[in-house]
Short mmCIF file of N, CA and C and ligand atoms in Angstrom, two decimals:
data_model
loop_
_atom_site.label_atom_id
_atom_site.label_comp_id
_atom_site.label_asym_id
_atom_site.label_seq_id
_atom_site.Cartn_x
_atom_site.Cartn_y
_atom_site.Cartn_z
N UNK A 1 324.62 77.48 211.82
CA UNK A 1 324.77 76.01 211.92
C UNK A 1 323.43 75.38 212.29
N UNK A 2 323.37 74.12 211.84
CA UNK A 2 321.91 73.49 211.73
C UNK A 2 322.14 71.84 211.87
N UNK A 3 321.28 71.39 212.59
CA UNK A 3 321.18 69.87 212.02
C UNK A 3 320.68 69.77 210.57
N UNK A 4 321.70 68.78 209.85
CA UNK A 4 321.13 68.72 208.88
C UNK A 4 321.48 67.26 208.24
N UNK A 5 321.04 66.71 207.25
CA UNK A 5 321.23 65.38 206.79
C UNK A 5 321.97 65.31 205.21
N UNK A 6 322.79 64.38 205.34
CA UNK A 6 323.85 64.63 204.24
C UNK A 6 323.18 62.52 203.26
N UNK A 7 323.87 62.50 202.34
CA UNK A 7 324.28 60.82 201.77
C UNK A 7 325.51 60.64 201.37
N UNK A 8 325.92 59.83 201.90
CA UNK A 8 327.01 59.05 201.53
C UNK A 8 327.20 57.61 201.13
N UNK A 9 328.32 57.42 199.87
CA UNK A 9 327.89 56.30 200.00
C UNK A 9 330.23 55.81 199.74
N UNK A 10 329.87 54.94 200.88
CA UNK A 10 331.12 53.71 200.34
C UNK A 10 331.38 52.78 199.38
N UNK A 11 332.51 53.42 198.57
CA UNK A 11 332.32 52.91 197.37
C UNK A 11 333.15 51.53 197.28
N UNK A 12 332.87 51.20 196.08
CA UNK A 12 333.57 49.30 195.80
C UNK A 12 335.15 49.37 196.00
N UNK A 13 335.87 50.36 195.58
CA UNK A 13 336.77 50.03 196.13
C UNK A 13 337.71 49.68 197.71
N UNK A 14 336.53 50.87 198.59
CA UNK A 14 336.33 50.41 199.99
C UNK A 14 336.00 49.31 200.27
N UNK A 15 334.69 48.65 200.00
CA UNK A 15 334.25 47.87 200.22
C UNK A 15 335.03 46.44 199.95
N UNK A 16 335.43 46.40 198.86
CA UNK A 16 336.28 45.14 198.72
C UNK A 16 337.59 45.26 199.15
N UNK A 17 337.98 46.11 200.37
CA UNK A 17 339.21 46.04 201.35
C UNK A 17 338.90 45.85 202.64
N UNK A 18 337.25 45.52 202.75
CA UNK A 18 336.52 45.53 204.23
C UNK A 18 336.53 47.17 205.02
N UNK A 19 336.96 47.44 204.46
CA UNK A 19 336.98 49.29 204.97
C UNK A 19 335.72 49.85 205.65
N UNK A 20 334.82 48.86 205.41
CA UNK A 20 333.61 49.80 205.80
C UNK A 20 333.39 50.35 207.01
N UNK A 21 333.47 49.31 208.37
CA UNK A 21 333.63 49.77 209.22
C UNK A 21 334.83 51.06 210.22
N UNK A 22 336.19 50.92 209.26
CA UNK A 22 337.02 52.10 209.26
C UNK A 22 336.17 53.02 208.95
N UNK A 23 335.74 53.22 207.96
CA UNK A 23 335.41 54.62 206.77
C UNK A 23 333.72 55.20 207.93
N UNK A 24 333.15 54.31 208.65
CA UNK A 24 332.10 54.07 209.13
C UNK A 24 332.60 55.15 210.52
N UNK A 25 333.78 54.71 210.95
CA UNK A 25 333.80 55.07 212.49
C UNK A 25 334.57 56.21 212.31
N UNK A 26 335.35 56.59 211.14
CA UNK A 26 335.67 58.42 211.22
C UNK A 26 334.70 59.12 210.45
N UNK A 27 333.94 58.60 210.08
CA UNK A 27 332.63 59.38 210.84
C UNK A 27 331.73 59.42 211.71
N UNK A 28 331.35 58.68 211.79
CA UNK A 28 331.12 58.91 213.77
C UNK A 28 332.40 59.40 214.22
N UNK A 29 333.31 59.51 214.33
CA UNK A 29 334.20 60.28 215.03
C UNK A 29 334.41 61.84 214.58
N UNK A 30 334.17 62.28 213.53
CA UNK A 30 333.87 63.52 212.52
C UNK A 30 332.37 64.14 213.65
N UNK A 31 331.58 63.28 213.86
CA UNK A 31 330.78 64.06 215.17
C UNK A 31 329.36 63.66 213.95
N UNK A 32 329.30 62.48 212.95
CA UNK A 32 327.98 62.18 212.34
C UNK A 32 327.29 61.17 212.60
N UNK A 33 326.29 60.97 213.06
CA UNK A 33 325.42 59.76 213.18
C UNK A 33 324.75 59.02 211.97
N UNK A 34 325.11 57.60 211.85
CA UNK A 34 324.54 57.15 210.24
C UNK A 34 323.06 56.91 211.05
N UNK A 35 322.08 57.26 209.96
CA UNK A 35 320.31 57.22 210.81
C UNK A 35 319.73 56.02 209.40
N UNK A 36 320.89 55.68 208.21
CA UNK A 36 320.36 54.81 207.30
C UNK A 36 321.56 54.31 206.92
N UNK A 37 321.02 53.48 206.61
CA UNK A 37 322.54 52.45 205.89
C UNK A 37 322.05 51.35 205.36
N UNK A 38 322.09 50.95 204.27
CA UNK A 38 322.24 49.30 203.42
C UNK A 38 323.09 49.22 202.55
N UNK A 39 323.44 48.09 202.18
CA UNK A 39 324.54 47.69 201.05
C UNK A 39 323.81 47.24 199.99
N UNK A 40 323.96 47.43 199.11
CA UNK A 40 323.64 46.74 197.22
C UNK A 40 324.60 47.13 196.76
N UNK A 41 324.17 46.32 195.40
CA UNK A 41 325.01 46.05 194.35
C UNK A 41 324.27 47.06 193.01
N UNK A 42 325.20 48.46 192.58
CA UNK A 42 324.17 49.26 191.69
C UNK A 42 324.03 48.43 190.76
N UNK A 43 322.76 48.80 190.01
CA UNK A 43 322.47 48.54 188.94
C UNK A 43 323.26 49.54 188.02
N UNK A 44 322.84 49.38 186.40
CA UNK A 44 323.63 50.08 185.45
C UNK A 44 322.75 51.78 185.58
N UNK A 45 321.66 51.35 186.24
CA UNK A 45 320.37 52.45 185.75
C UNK A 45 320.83 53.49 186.89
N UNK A 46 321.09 52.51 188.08
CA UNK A 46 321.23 53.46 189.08
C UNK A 46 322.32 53.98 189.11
N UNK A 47 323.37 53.78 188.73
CA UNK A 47 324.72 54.53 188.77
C UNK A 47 324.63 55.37 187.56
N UNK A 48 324.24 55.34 185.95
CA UNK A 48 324.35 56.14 185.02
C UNK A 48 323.22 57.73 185.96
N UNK A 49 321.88 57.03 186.43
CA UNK A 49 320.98 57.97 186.78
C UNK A 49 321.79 59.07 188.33
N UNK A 50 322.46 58.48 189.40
CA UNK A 50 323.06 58.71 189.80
C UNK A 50 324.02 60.00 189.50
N UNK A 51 324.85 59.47 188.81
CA UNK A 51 325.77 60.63 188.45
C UNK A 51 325.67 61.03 187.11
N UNK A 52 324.30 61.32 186.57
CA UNK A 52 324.06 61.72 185.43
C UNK A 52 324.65 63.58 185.05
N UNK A 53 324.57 64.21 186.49
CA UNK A 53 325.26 65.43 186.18
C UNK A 53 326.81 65.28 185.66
N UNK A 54 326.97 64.06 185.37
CA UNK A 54 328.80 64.17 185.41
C UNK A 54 328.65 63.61 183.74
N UNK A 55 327.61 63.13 182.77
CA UNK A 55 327.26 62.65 181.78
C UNK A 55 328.32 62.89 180.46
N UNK A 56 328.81 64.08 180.57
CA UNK A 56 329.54 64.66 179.43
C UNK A 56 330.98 64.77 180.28
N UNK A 57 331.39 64.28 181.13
CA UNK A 57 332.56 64.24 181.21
C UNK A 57 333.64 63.23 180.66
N UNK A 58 334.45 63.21 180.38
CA UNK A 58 335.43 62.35 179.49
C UNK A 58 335.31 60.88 180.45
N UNK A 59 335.55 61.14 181.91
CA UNK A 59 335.48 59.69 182.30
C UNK A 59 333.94 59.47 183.31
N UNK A 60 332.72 59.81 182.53
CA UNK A 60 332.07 59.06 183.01
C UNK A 60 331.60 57.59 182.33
N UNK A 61 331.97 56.83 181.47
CA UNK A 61 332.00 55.91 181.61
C UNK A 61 332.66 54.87 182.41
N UNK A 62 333.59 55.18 182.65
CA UNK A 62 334.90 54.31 183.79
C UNK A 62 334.03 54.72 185.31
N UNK A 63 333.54 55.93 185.59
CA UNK A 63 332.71 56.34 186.88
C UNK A 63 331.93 55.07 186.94
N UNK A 64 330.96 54.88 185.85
CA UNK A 64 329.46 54.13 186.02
C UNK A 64 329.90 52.47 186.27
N UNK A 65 330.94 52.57 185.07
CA UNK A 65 331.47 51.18 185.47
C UNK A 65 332.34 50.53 187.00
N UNK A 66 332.83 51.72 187.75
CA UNK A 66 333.40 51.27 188.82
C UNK A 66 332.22 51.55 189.96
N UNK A 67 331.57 52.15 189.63
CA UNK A 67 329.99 52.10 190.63
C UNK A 67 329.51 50.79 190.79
N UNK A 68 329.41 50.27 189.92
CA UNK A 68 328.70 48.77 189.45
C UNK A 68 330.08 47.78 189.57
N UNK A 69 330.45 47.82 189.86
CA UNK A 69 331.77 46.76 189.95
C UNK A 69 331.76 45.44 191.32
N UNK A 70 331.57 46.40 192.67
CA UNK A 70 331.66 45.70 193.78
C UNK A 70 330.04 46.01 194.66
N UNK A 71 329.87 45.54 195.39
CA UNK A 71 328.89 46.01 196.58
C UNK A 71 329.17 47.52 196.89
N UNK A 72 328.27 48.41 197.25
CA UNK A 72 328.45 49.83 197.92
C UNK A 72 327.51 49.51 199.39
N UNK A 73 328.11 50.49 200.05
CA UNK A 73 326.86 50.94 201.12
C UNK A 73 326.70 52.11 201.00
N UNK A 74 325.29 52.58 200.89
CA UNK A 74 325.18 53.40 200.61
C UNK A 74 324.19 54.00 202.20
N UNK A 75 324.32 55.70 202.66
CA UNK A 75 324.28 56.00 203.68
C UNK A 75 323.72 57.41 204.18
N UNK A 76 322.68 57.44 204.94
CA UNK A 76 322.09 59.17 205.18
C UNK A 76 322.74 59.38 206.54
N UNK A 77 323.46 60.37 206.82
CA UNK A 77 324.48 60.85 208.17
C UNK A 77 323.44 62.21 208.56
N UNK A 78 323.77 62.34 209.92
CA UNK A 78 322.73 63.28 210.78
C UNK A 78 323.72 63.93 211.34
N UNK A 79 323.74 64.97 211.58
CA UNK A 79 325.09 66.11 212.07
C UNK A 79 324.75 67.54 212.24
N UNK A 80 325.27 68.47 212.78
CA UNK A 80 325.62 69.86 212.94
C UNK A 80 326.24 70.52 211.47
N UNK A 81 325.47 70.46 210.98
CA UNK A 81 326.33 71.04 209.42
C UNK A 81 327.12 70.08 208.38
N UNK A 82 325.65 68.27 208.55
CA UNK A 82 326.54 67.57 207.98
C UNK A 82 326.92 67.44 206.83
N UNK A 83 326.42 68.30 205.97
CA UNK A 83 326.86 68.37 204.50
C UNK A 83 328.28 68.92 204.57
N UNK A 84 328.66 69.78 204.58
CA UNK A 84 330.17 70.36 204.89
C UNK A 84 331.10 69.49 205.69
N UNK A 85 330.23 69.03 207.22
CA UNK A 85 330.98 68.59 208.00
C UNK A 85 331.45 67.22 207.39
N UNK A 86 330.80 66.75 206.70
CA UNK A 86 330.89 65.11 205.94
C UNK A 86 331.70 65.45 204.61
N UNK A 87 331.79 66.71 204.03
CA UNK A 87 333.12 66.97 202.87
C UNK A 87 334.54 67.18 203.58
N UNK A 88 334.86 67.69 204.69
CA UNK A 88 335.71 68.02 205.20
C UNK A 88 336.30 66.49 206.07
N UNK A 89 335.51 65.94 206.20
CA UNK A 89 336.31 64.31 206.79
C UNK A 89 336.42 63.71 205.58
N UNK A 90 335.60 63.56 204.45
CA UNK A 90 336.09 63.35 203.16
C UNK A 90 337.28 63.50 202.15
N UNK A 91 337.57 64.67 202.47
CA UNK A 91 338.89 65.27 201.84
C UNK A 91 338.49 65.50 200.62
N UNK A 92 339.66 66.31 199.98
CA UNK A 92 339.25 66.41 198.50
C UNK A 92 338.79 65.04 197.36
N UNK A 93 339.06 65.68 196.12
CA UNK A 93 338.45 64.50 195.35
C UNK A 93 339.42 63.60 194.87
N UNK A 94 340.85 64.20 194.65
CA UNK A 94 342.06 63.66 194.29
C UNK A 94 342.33 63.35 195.27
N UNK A 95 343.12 61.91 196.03
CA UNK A 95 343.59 62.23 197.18
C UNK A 95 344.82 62.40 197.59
N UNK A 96 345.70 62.60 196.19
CA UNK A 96 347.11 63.46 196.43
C UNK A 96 346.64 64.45 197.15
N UNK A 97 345.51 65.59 196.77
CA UNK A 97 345.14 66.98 197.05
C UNK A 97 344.53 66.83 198.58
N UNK A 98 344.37 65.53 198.69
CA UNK A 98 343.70 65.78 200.39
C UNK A 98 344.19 65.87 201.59
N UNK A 99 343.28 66.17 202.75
CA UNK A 99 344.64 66.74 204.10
C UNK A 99 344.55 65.33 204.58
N UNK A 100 345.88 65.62 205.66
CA UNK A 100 346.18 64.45 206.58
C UNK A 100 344.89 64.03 207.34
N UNK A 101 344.75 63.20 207.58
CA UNK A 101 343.53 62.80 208.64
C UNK A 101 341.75 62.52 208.14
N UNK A 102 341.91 62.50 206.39
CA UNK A 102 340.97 62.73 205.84
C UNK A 102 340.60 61.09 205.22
N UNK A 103 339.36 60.64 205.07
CA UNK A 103 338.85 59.42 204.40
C UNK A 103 339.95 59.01 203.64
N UNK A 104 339.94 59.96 202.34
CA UNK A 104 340.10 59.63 201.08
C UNK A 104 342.15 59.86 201.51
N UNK A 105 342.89 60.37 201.93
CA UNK A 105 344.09 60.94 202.18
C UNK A 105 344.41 59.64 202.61
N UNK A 106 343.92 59.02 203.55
CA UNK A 106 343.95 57.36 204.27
C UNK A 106 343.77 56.12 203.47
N UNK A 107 342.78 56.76 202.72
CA UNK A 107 342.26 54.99 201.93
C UNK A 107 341.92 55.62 200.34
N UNK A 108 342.27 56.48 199.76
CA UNK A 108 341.42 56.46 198.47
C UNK A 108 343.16 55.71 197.44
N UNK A 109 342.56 55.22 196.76
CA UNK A 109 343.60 54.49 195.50
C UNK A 109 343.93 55.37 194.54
N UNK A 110 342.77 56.59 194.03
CA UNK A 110 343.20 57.04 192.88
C UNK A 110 342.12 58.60 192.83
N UNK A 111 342.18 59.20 192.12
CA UNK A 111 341.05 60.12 191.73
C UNK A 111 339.62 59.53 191.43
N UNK A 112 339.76 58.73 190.82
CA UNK A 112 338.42 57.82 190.75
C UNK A 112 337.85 56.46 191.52
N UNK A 113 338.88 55.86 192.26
CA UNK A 113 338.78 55.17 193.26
C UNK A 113 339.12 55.55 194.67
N UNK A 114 338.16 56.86 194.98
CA UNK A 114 338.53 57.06 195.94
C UNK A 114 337.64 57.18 197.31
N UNK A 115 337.04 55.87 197.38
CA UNK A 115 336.58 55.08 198.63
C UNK A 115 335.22 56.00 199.25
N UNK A 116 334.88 56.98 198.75
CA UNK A 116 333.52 57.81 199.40
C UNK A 116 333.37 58.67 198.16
N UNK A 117 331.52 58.61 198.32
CA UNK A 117 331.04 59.98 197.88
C UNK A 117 330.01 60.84 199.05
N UNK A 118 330.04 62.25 198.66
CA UNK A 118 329.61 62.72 199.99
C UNK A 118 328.65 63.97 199.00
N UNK A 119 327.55 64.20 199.44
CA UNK A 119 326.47 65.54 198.93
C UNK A 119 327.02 66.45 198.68
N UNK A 120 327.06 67.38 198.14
CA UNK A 120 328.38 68.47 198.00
C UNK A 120 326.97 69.97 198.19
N UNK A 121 325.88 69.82 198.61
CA UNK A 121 325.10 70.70 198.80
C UNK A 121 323.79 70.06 199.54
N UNK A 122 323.01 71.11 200.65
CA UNK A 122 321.68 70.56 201.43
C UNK A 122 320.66 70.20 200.24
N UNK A 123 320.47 70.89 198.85
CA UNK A 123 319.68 70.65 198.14
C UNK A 123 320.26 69.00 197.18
N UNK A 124 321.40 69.19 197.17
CA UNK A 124 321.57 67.82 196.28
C UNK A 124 321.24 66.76 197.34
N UNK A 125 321.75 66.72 198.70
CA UNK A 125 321.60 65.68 199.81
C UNK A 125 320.25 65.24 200.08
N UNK A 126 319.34 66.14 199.90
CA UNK A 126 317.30 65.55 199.55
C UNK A 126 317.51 64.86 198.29
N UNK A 127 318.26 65.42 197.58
CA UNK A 127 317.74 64.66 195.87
C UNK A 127 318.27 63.08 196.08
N UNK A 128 319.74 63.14 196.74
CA UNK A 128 320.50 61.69 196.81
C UNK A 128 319.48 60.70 197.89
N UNK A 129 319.53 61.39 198.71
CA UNK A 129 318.43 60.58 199.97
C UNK A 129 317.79 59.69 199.20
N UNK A 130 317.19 60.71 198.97
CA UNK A 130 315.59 60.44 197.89
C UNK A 130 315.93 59.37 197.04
N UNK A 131 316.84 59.36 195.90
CA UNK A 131 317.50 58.27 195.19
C UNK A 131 317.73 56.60 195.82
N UNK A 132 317.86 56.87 196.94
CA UNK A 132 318.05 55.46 197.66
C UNK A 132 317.68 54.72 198.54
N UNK A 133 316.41 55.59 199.64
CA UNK A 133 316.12 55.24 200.28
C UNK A 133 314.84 56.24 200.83
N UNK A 134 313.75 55.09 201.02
CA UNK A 134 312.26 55.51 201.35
C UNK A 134 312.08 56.37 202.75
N UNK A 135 311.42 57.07 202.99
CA UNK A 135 311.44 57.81 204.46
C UNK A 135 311.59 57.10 205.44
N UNK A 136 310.58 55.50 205.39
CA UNK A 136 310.69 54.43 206.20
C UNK A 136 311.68 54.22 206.95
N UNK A 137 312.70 54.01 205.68
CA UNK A 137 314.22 53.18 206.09
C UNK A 137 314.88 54.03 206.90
N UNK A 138 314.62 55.62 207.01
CA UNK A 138 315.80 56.68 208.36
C UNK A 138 315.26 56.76 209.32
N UNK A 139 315.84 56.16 210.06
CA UNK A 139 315.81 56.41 211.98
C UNK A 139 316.75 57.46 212.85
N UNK A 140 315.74 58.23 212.57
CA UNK A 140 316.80 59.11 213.57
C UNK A 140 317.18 59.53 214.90
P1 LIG B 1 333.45 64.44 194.49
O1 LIG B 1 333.22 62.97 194.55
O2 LIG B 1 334.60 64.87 195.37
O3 LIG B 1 332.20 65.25 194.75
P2 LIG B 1 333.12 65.11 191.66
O4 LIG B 1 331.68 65.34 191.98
O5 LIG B 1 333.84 66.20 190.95
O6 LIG B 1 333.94 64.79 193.00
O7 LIG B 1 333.28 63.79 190.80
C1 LIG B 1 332.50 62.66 191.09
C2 LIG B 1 333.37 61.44 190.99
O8 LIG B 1 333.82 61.27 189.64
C3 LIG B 1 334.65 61.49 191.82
O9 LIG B 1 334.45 61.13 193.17
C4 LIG B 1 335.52 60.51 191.10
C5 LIG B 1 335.15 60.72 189.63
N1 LIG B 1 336.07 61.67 189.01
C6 LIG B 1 336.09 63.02 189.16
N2 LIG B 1 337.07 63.59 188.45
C7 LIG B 1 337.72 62.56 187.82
C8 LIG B 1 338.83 62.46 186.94
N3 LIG B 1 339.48 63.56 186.54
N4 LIG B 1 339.20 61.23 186.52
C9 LIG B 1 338.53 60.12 186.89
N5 LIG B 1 337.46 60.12 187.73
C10 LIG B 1 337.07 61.33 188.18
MG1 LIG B 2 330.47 65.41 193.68
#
């Protein structure tokens, strides 16, 4: 186990239920400190570039388009193993499939509206960082 730094970001469908601060404080309660945080509105560039690994899947167009839909905040968390520790307050990706007590089990709407994305590895969590925010902007 390690300190380590994860990204997350709250997605539009959170956001346009005011959720943020819910979705905000079980994690901090999950045991993560947010060290960055701002809200925008993606662009088309940044959400296609974003989840470009998902490119050939049947619904990444409906993905890019619900990225770009509402405001996100988007977010670097500081923790004891926060890549894992930040999938596991997340819940799965469906949130029929997720446990009790989990983000998405609480607030997600659908498989694709489902209120968080979270690093799913320490090497993708540098690449996402990196994607959104300058060294400047994390205080840790
Ligand atoms: P996760 O966000 O849990 O890492 P993922 O990386 O497999 O899941 O997929 C990225 C996002 O794409 C996911 O949060 C919502 C959307 N998505 C995944 N599978 C989907 C599906 N079968 N139908 C619609 N959207 C889907
Ligand atoms: Mg993923």
């Amino acid at each position: 186990m390690a300190i380590q730094r994860t990204f997350s970001i709250i997605k539009p469908d959170a956001t346009k239920r005011n959720l943020t601060g819910a979705i905000t404080k079980m994690l901090e309660d999950g045991g993560l400190r947010v060290v960055a945080s701002k809200r925008i509105h993606m662009t088309k560039e940044q959400a296609e570039g974003f989840y470009a690994v998902h490119k050939e899947r049947p619904f990444f167009g409906e993905l890019v388009e619900f990225m770009m839909s509402e405001p996100v905040v988007v977010q670097v968390l500081e923790g004891e193993d926060a890549v894992a520790r930040n999938r596991e307050i997340m819940g799965a990706t469906n949130p029929e499939e997720a446990a009790p007590g989990t983000i998405r089990k609480e607030y997600a709407l659908s498989i694709g509206e489902n209120s968080v994305h979270g690093s799913d590895s320490l090497e993708n969590a540098e690449i996402e960082i990196k994607f959104f925010f300058n060294d400047d902007e994390i205080v840790g």
